[in-house]
Short mmCIF file of C-alpha atoms and ligand atoms in Angstrom, two decimals:
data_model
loop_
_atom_site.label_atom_id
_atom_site.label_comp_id
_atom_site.label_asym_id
_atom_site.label_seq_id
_atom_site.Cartn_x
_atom_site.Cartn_y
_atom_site.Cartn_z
CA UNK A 283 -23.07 -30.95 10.45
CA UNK A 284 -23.36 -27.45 10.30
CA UNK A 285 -26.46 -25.70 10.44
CA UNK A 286 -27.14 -23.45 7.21
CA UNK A 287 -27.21 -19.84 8.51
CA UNK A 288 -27.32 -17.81 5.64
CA UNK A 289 -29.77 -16.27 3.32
CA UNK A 290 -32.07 -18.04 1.14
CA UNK A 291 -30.77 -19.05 -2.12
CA UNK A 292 -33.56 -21.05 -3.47
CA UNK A 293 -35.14 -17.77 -4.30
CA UNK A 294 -32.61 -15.81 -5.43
CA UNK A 295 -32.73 -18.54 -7.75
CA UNK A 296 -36.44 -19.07 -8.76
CA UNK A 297 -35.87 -15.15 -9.49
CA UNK A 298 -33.23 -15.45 -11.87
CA UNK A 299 -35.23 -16.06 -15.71
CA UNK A 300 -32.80 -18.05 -17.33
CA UNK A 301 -31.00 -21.14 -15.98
CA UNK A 302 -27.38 -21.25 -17.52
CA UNK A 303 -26.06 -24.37 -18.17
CA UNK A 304 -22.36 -25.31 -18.94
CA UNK A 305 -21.18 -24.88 -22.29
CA UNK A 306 -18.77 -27.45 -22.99
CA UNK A 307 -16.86 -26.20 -25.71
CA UNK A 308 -14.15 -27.65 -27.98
CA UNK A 309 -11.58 -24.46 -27.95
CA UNK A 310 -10.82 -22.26 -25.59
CA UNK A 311 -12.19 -18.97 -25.07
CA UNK A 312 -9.53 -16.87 -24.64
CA UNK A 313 -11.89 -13.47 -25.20
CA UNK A 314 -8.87 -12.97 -27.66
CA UNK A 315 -10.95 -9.44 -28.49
CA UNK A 316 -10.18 -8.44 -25.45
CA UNK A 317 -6.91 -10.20 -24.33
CA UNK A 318 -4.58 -10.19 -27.51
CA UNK A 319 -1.24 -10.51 -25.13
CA UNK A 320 0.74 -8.34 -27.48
CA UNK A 321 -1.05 -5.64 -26.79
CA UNK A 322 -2.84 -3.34 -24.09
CA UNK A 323 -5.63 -4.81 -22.90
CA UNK A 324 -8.71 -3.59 -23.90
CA UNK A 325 -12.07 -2.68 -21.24
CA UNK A 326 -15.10 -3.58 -23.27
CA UNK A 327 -18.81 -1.36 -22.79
CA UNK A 328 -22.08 -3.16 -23.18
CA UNK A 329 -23.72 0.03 -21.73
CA UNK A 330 -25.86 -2.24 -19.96
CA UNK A 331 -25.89 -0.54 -15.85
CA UNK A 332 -25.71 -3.54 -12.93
CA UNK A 333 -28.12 -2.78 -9.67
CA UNK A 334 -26.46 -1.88 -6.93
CA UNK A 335 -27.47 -3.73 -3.55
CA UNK A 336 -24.74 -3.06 -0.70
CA UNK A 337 -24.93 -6.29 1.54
CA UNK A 338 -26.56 -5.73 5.06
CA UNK A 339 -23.45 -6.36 6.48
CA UNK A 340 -20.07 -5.86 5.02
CA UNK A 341 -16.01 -7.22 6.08
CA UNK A 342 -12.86 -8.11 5.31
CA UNK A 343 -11.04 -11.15 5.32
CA UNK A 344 -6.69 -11.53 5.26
CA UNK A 345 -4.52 -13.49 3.24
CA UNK A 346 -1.57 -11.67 4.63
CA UNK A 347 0.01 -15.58 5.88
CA UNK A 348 -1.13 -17.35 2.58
CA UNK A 349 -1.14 -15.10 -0.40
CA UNK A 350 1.44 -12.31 0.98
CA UNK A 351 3.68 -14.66 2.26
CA UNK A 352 3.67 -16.27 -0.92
CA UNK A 353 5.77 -12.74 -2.65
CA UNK A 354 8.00 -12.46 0.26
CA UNK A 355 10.53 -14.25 2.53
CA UNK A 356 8.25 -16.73 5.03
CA UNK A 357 7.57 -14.82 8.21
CA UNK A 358 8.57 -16.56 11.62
CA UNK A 359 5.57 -17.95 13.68
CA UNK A 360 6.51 -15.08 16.19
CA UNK A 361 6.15 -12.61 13.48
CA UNK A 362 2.85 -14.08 12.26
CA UNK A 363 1.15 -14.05 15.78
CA UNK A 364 2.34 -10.87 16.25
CA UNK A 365 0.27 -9.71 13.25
CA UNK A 366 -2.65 -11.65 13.90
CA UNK A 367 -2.44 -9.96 17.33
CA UNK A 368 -2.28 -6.03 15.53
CA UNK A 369 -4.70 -7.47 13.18
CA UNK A 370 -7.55 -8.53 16.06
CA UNK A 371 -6.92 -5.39 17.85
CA UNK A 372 -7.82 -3.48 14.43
CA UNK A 373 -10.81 -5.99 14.01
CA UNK A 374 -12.99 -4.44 16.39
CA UNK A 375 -15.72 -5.94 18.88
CA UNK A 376 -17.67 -6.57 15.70
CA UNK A 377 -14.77 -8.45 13.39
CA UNK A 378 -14.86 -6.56 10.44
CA UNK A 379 -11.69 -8.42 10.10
CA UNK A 380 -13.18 -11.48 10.22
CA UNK A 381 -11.08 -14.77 8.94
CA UNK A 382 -7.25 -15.07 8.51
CA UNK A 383 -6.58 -17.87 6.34
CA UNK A 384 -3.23 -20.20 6.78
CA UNK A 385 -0.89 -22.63 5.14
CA UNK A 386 -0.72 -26.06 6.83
CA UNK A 387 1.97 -27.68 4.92
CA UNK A 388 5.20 -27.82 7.09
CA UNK A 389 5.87 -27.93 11.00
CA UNK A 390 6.29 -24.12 11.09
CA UNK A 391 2.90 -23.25 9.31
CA UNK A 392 0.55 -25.41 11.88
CA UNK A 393 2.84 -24.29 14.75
CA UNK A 394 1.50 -20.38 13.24
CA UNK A 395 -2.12 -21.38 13.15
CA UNK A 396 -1.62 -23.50 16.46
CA UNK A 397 -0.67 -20.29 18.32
CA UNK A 398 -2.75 -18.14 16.81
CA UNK A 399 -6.22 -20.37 17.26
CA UNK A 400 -4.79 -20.70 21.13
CA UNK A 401 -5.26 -16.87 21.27
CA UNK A 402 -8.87 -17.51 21.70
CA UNK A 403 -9.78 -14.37 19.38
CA UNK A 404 -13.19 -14.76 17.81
CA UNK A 405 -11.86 -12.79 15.02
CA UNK A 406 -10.18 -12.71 13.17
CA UNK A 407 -11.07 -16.35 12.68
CA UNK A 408 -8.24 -19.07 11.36
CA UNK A 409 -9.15 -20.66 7.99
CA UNK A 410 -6.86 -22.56 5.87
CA UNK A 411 -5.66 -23.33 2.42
CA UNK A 412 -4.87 -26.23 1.20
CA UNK A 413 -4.22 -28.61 -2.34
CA UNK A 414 -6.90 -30.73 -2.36
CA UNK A 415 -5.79 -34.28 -1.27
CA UNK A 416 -6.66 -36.37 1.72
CA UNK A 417 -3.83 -35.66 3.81
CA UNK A 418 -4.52 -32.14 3.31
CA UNK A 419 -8.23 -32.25 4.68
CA UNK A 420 -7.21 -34.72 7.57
CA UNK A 421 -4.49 -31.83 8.77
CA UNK A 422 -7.62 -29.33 8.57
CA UNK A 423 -9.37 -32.01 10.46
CA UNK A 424 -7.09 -32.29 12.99
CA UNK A 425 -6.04 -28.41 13.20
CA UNK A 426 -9.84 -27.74 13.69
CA UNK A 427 -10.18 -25.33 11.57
CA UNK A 428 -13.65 -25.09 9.95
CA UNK A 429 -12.86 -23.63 6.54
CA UNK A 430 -10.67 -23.77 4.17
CA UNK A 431 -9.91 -22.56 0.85
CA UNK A 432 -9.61 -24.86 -2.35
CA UNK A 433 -8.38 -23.93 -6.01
CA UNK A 434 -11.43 -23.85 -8.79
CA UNK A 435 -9.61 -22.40 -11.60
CA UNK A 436 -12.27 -20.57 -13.70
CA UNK A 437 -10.84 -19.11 -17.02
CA UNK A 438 -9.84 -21.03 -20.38
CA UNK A 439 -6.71 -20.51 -19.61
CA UNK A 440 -6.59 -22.07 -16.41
CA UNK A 441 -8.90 -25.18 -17.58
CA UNK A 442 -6.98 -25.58 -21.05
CA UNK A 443 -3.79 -24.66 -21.33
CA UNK A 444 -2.62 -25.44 -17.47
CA UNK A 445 -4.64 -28.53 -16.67
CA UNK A 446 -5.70 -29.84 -20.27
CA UNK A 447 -9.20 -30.02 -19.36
CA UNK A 448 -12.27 -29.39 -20.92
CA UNK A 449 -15.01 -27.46 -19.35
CA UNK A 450 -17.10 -30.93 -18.45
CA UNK A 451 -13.92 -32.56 -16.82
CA UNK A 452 -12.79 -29.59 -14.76
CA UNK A 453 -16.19 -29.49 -13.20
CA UNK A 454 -16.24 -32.39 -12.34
CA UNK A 455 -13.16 -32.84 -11.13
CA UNK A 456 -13.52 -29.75 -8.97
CA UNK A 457 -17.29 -30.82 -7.39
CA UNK A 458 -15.51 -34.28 -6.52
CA UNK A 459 -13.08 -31.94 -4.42
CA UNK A 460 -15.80 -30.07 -3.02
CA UNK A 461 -17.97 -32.97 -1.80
CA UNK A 462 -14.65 -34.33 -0.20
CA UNK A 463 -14.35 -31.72 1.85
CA UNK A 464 -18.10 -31.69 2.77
CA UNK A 465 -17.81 -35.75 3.89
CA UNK A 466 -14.90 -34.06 5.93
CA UNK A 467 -17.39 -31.66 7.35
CA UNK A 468 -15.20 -29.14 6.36
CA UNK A 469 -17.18 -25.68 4.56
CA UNK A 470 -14.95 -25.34 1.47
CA UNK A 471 -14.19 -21.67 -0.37
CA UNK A 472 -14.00 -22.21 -3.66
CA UNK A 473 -11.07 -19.62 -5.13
CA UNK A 474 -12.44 -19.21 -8.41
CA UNK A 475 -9.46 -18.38 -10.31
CA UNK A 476 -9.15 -16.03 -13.06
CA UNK A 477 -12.65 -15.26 -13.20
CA UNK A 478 -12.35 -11.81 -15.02
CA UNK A 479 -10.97 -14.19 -17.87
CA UNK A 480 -13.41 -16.70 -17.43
CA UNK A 481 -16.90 -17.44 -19.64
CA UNK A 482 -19.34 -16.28 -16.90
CA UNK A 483 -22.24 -17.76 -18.74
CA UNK A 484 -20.53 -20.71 -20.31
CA UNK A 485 -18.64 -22.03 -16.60
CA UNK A 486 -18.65 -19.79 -13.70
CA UNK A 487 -22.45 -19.16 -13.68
CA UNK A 488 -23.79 -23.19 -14.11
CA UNK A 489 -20.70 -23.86 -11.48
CA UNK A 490 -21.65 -21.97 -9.09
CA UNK A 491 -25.34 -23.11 -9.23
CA UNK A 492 -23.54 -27.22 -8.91
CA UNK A 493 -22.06 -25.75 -5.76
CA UNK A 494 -25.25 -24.55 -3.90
CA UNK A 495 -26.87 -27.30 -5.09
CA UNK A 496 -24.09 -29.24 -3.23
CA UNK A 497 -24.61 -26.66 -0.23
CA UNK A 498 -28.31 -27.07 -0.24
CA UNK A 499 -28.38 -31.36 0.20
CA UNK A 500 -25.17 -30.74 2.52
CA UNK A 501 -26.46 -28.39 4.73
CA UNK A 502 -22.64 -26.82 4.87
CA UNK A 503 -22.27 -22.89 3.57
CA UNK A 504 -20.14 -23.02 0.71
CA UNK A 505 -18.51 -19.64 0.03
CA UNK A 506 -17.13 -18.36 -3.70
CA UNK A 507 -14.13 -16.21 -3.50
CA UNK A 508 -14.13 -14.31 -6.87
CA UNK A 509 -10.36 -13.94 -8.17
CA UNK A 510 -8.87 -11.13 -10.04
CA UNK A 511 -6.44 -13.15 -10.52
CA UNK A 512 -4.33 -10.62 -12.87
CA UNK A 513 -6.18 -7.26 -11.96
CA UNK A 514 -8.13 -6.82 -15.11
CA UNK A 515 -11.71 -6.51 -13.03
CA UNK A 516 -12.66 -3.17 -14.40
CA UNK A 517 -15.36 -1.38 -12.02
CA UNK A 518 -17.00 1.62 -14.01
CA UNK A 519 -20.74 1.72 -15.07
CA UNK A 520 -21.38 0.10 -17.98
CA UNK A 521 -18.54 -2.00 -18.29
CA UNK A 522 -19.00 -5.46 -19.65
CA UNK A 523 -18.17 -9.32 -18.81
CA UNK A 524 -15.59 -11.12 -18.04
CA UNK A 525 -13.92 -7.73 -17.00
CA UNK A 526 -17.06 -6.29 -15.31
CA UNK A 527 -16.56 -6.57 -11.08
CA UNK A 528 -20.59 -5.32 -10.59
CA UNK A 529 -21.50 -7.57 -13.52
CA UNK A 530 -19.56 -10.98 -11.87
CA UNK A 531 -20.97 -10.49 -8.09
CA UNK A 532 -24.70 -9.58 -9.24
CA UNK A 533 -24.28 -12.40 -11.82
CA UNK A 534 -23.22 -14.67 -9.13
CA UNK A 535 -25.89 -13.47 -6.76
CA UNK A 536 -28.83 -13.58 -9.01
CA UNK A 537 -27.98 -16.06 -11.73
CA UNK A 538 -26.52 -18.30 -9.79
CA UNK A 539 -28.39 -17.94 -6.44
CA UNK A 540 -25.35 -17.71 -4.47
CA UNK A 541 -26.12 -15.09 -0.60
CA UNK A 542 -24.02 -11.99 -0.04
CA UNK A 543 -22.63 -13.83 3.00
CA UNK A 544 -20.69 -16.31 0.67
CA UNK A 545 -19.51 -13.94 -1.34
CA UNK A 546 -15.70 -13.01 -1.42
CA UNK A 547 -13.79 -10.89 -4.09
CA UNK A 548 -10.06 -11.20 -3.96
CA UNK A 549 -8.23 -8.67 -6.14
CA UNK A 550 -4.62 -7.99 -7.18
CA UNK A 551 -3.43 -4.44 -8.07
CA UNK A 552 -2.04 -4.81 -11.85
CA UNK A 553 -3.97 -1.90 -13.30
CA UNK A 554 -3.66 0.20 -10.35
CA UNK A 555 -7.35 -0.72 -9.91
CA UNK A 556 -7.49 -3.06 -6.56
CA UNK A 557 -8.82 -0.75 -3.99
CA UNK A 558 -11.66 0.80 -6.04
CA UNK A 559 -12.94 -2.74 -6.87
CA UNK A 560 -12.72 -4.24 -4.22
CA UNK A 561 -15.16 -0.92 -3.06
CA UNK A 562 -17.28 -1.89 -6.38
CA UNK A 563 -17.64 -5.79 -5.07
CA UNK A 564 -19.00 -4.71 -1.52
CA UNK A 565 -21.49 -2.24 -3.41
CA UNK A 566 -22.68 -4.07 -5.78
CA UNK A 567 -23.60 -7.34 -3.83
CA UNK A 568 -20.47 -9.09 -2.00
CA UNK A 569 -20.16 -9.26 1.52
CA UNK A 570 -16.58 -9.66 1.95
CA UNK A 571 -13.59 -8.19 0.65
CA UNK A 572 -10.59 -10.49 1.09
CA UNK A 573 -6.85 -8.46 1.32
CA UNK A 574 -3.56 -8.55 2.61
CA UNK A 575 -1.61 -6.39 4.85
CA UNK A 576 0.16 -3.22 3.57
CA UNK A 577 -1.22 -5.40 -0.03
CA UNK A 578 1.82 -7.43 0.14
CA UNK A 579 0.95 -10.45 -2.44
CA UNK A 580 1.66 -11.91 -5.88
CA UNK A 581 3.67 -9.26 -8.32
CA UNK A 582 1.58 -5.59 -7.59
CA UNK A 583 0.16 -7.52 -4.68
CA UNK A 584 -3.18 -8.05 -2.86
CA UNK A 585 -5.61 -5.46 -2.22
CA UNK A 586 -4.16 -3.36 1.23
CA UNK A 587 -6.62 -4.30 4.46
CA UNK A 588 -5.64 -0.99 6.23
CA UNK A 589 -7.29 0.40 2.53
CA UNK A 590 -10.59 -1.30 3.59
CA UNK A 591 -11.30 -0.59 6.86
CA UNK A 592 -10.88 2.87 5.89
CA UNK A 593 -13.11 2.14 2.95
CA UNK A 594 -15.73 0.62 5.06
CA UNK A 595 -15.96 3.59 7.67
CA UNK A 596 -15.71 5.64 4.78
CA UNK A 597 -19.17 3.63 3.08
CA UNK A 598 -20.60 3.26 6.47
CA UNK A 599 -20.09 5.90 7.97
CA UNK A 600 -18.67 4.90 11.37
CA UNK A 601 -15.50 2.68 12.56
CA UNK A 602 -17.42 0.40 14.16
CA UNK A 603 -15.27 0.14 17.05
CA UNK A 604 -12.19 -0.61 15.12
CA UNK A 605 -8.88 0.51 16.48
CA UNK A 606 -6.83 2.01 13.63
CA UNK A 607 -4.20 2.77 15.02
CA UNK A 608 -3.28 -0.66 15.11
CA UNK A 609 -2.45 0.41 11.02
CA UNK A 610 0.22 2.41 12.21
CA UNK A 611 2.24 -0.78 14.40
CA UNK A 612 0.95 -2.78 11.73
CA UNK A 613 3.27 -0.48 9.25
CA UNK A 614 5.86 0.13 11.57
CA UNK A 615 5.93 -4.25 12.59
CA UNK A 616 6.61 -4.86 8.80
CA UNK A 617 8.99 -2.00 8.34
CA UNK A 618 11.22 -2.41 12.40
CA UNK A 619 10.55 -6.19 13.17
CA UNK A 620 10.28 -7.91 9.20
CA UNK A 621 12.47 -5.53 7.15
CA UNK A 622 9.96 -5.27 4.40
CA UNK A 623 9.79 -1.16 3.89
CA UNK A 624 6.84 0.65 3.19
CA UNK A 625 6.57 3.28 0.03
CA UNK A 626 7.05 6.63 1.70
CA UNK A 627 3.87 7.53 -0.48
CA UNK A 628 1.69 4.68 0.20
CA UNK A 629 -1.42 5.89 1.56
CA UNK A 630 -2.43 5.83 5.26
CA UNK A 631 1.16 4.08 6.22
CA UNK A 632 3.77 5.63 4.52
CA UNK A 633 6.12 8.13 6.00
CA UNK A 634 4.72 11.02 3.75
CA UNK A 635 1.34 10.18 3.51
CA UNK A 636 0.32 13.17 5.49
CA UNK A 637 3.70 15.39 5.12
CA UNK A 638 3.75 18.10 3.48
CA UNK A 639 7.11 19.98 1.77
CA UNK A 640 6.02 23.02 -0.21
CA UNK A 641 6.33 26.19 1.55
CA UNK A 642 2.75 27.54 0.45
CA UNK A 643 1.37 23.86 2.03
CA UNK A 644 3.15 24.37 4.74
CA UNK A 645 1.49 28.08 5.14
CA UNK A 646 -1.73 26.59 5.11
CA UNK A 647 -1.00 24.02 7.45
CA UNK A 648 0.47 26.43 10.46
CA UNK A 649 -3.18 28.34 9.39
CA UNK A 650 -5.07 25.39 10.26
CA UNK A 651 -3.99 21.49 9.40
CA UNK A 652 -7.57 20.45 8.07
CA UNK A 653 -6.54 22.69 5.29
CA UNK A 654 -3.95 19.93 3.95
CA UNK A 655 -4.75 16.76 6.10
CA UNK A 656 -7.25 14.27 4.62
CA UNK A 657 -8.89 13.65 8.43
CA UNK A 658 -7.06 13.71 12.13
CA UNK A 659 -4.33 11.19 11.12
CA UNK A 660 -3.04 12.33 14.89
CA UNK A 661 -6.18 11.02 16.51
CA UNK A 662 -7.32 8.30 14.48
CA UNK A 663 -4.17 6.43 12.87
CA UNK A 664 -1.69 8.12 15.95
CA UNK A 665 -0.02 9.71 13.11
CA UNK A 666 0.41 13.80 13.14
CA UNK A 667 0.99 15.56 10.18
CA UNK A 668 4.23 16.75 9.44
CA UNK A 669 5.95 19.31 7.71
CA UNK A 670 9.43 17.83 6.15
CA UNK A 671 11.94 20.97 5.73
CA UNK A 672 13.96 20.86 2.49
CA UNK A 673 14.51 23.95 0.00
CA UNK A 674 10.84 24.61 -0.79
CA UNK A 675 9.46 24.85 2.78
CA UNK A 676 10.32 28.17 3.43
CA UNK A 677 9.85 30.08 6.69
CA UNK A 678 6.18 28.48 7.01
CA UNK A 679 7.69 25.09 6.70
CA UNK A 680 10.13 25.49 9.43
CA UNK A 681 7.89 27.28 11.96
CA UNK A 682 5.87 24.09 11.88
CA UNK A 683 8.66 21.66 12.10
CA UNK A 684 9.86 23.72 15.14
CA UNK A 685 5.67 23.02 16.11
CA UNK A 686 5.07 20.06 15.64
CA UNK A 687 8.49 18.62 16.73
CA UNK A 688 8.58 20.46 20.45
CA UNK A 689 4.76 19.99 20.88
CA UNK A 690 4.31 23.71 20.50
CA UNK A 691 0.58 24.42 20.47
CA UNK A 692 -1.64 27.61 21.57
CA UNK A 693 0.68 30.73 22.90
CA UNK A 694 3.66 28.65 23.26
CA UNK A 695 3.48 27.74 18.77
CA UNK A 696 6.31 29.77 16.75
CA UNK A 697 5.47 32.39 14.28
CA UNK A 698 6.66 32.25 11.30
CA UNK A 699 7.98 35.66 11.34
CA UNK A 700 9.98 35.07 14.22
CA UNK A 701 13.57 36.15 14.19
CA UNK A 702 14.27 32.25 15.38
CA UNK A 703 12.66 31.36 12.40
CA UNK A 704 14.53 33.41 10.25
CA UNK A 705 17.88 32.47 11.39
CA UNK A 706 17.64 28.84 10.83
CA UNK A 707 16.02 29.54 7.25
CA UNK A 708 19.43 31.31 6.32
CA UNK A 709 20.75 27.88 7.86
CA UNK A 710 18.75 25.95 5.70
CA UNK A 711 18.74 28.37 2.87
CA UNK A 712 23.12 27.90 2.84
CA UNK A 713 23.05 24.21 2.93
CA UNK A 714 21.09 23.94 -0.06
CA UNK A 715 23.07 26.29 -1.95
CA UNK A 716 25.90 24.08 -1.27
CA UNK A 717 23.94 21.24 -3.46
CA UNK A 718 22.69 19.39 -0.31
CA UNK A 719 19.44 17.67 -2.66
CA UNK A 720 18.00 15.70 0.48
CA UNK A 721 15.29 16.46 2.63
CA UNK A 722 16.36 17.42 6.63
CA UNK A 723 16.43 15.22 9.18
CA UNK A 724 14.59 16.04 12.59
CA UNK A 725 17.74 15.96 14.42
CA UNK A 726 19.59 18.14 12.22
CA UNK A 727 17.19 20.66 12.59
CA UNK A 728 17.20 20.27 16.24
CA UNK A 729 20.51 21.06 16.44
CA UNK A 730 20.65 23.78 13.89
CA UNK A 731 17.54 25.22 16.42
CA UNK A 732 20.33 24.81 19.36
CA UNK A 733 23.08 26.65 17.00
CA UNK A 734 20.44 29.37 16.87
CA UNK A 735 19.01 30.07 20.39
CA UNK A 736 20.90 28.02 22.90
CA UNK A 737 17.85 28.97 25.26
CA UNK A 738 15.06 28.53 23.21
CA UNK A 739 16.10 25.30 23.25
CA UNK A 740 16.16 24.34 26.32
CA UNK A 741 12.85 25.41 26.82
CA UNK A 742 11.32 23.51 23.84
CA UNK A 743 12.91 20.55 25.09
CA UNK A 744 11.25 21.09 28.43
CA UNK A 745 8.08 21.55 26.40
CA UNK A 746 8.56 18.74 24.61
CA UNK A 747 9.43 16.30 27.95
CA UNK A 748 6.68 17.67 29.46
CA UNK A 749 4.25 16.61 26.73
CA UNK A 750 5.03 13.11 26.94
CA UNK A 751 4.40 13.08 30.54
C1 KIV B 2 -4.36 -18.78 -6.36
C2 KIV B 2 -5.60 -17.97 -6.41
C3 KIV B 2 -6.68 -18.50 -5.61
C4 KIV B 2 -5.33 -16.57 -6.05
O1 KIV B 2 -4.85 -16.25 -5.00
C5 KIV B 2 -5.67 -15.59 -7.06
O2 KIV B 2 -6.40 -15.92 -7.96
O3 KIV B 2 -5.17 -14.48 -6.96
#
């Protein structure tokens, strides 16, 4: 059995005042005040501000292979170790990436977690996901993996009108799972579904205390993975239950006595609201974030992991070690090697994330590129700002194409004035009066460079060579 290595519950408990117990009621509680389906949902105030209490130690977990795959075409097993391998080089010496979790169903999926568990990586580390029958915990036996994620639909909805439950019955049914997987010596994460729908007081709260009592006489962590399941987790101050993200992970940590450590939040994007959440969960009590490359996942997707390791430095104040550049093959694997294209505006990974079109931003940029670029995307995400040429740039624009394409720095850079400059802008300038509408290509504008001084580029080219020596 596994040792218990996490904080102590027990008191985190004996602090809470009240005990909640479940409330097994005859209807539903669809919050129908806040949820009325035919019309906008509403964010409810109860003015009441949540402590904040950032964990000592923070991460993020993946669902790229389980929850992304789920909203796209299945990836190959190559495809999926090749991620795994971008992801662990992102990861860091500490893991901030820290658990990858993986179907086991069919040949294909265990051949996956096979090769990536033969990698040897001690992050990220291979979980699972599973339905919860036998056969499913013997292959989790037998793939030995240590954790794995069960279903513990939370909300009304879930308990009612999917599984015709009440309250009592889904409980029960769900701690029978649980203790299954703990005979198994398995530690289970319980996925509470839908829990910004659920009645925190009336279910999620007594559930969760069930489950560390379970932990407790087990002696096996059992995590809680709180599910936005349809993005209505609302962060702001204030803000009030079932919709309130500081409000659920204090609740759970506090009321229900469950550590930081086994504390996940698992968002979807809906309301536009994922990333900022998922920042709300880790400050507010919850040690890890779980997300999904690029955010691929169910409809508007999974929160985006390149998002959080930003967020984290961002929080903490240092990369820990990570390697973000991996981001950028990370973006460019999904876009060259699994056809799945990226937003040109998404940020950190799209193609104009850090380009800039307007003439006046361009200006600024040949000034100095802090002036428009959120940090040194060169340095840290191998990704240098760029200055796309279309009818706005003007002369600015084009001086720092010619730049930044030819690796022009120092003496050797372009003015803006220059009569080079000015002849390709009349280029430009003509083609767009003609009704071109599209932005230019880099090798358009080489050659319109070449149309214009036959010599000057030759030499750029040199200088260009001669920079990726
Ligand atoms: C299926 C569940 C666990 C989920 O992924 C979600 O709630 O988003």
């Amino acid at each position: 059995m596994a040792i218990v290595e996490f904080s102590d519950h027990t008191n985190l408990l004996e602090q809470s005042a009240y005990k909640y117990q479940l409330q097994d009621v005859e209807k539903p509680n669809l919050y129908r005040h806040l949820f009325e389906y035919d019309s906008i949902p509403k964010v409810p105030f109860n003015h009441r501000l949540v402590p904040m209490g950032m964990p000592k130690e923070i991460w993020v977990t993946d669902t790229t292979f389980r929850d992304g795959q789920q909203s796209c075409s299945p990836f190959t097993v190559k495809q999926i170790v090749d991620l795994f391998k971008l992801m662990h080089r992102l990861s860091g010496p500490k893991g901030i990436v820290r658990q990858s979790e993986f179907f086991i169903y069919t040949d294909k999926d265990r051949q996956a977690l096979e090769q990536c568990q033969n990698l040897g990586y001690a992050f990220p580390e291979v979980t699972s996901w599973i339905r919860a029958n036998k056969k499913d915990f013997e292959l989790v036996k037998s793939a030995g993996v240590k954790e794995t994620g069960i279903l513990v639909s939370c909300s009304d909805y879930h308990i009612f009108k999917k599984m015709n439950l009440t309250r009592a019955e889904a409980m029960d049914k769900y701690l029978g799972i649980v203790k299954s997987a703990l005979e198994y010596g398995i530690r289970p994460r319980c996925h509470f579904e839908d829990i910004t729908r659920a009645d925190f007081y009336g279910f999620v709260v007594p559930f969760a205390i069930e489950l560390m009592k379970l932990m407790e006489e087990s002696g096996i962590p059992i995590k809680i993975r709180a599910c936005d399941t349809l993005g209505y987790g609302v962060g702001y101050p204030g803000v009030a239950l079932p919709r309130s993200v500081p409000g659920i992970i204090y609740g759970l940590n506090h009321h229900a006595g469950v550590p930081n450590e086994l504390l996940e939040w698992h968002g979807h994007n809906d309301f536009y609201k994922v990333v900022s959440n998922a920042g709300t969960a880790w400050l507010y009590g919850c040690s890890s974030i779980n997300c999904a490359l690029l955010g691929i996942g169910e409809r508007t997707g999974n929160c985006p992991l390149e998002a959080m390791v930003i967020e984290y430095a961002q929080l903490r104040g240092t990369m820990d070690g990570m390697d973000f550049t991996a981001i950028t093959d990370i973006a460019n694997y999904f876009e060259d090697e699994i056809g799945i294209p990226v937003p040109p505006r998404t940020p950190f990974v799209g193609r104009n994330f850090n380009a800039t079109r307007a003439g006046i931003h361009a200006d600024g940029m040949l000034k100095d590129e802090e002036i428009y670029n959120i940090f040194n995307t060169e340095k840290i995400l191998n990704r240098p700002a760029t200055v796309m040429v279309d009818s706005h740039s003007g002369a600015a624009g084009i001086a720092h194409w010619i730049n930044g394409f030819y690796k022009l720095t120092g003496k050797k850079a372009v003015d803006k004035r220059s009569e080079l400059v000015a002849k390709m802008k009349e280029k430009v300038d003509a083609l767009y009066a003609n009704g071109r509408n599209t932005v230019m290509g880099d090798y358009e504008l080489d050659n319109i460079l070449r149309e214009c001084d036959e010599r000057a580029y030759e030499y750029f080219q040199i200088a260009r060579l001669d920079d990726e020596d």
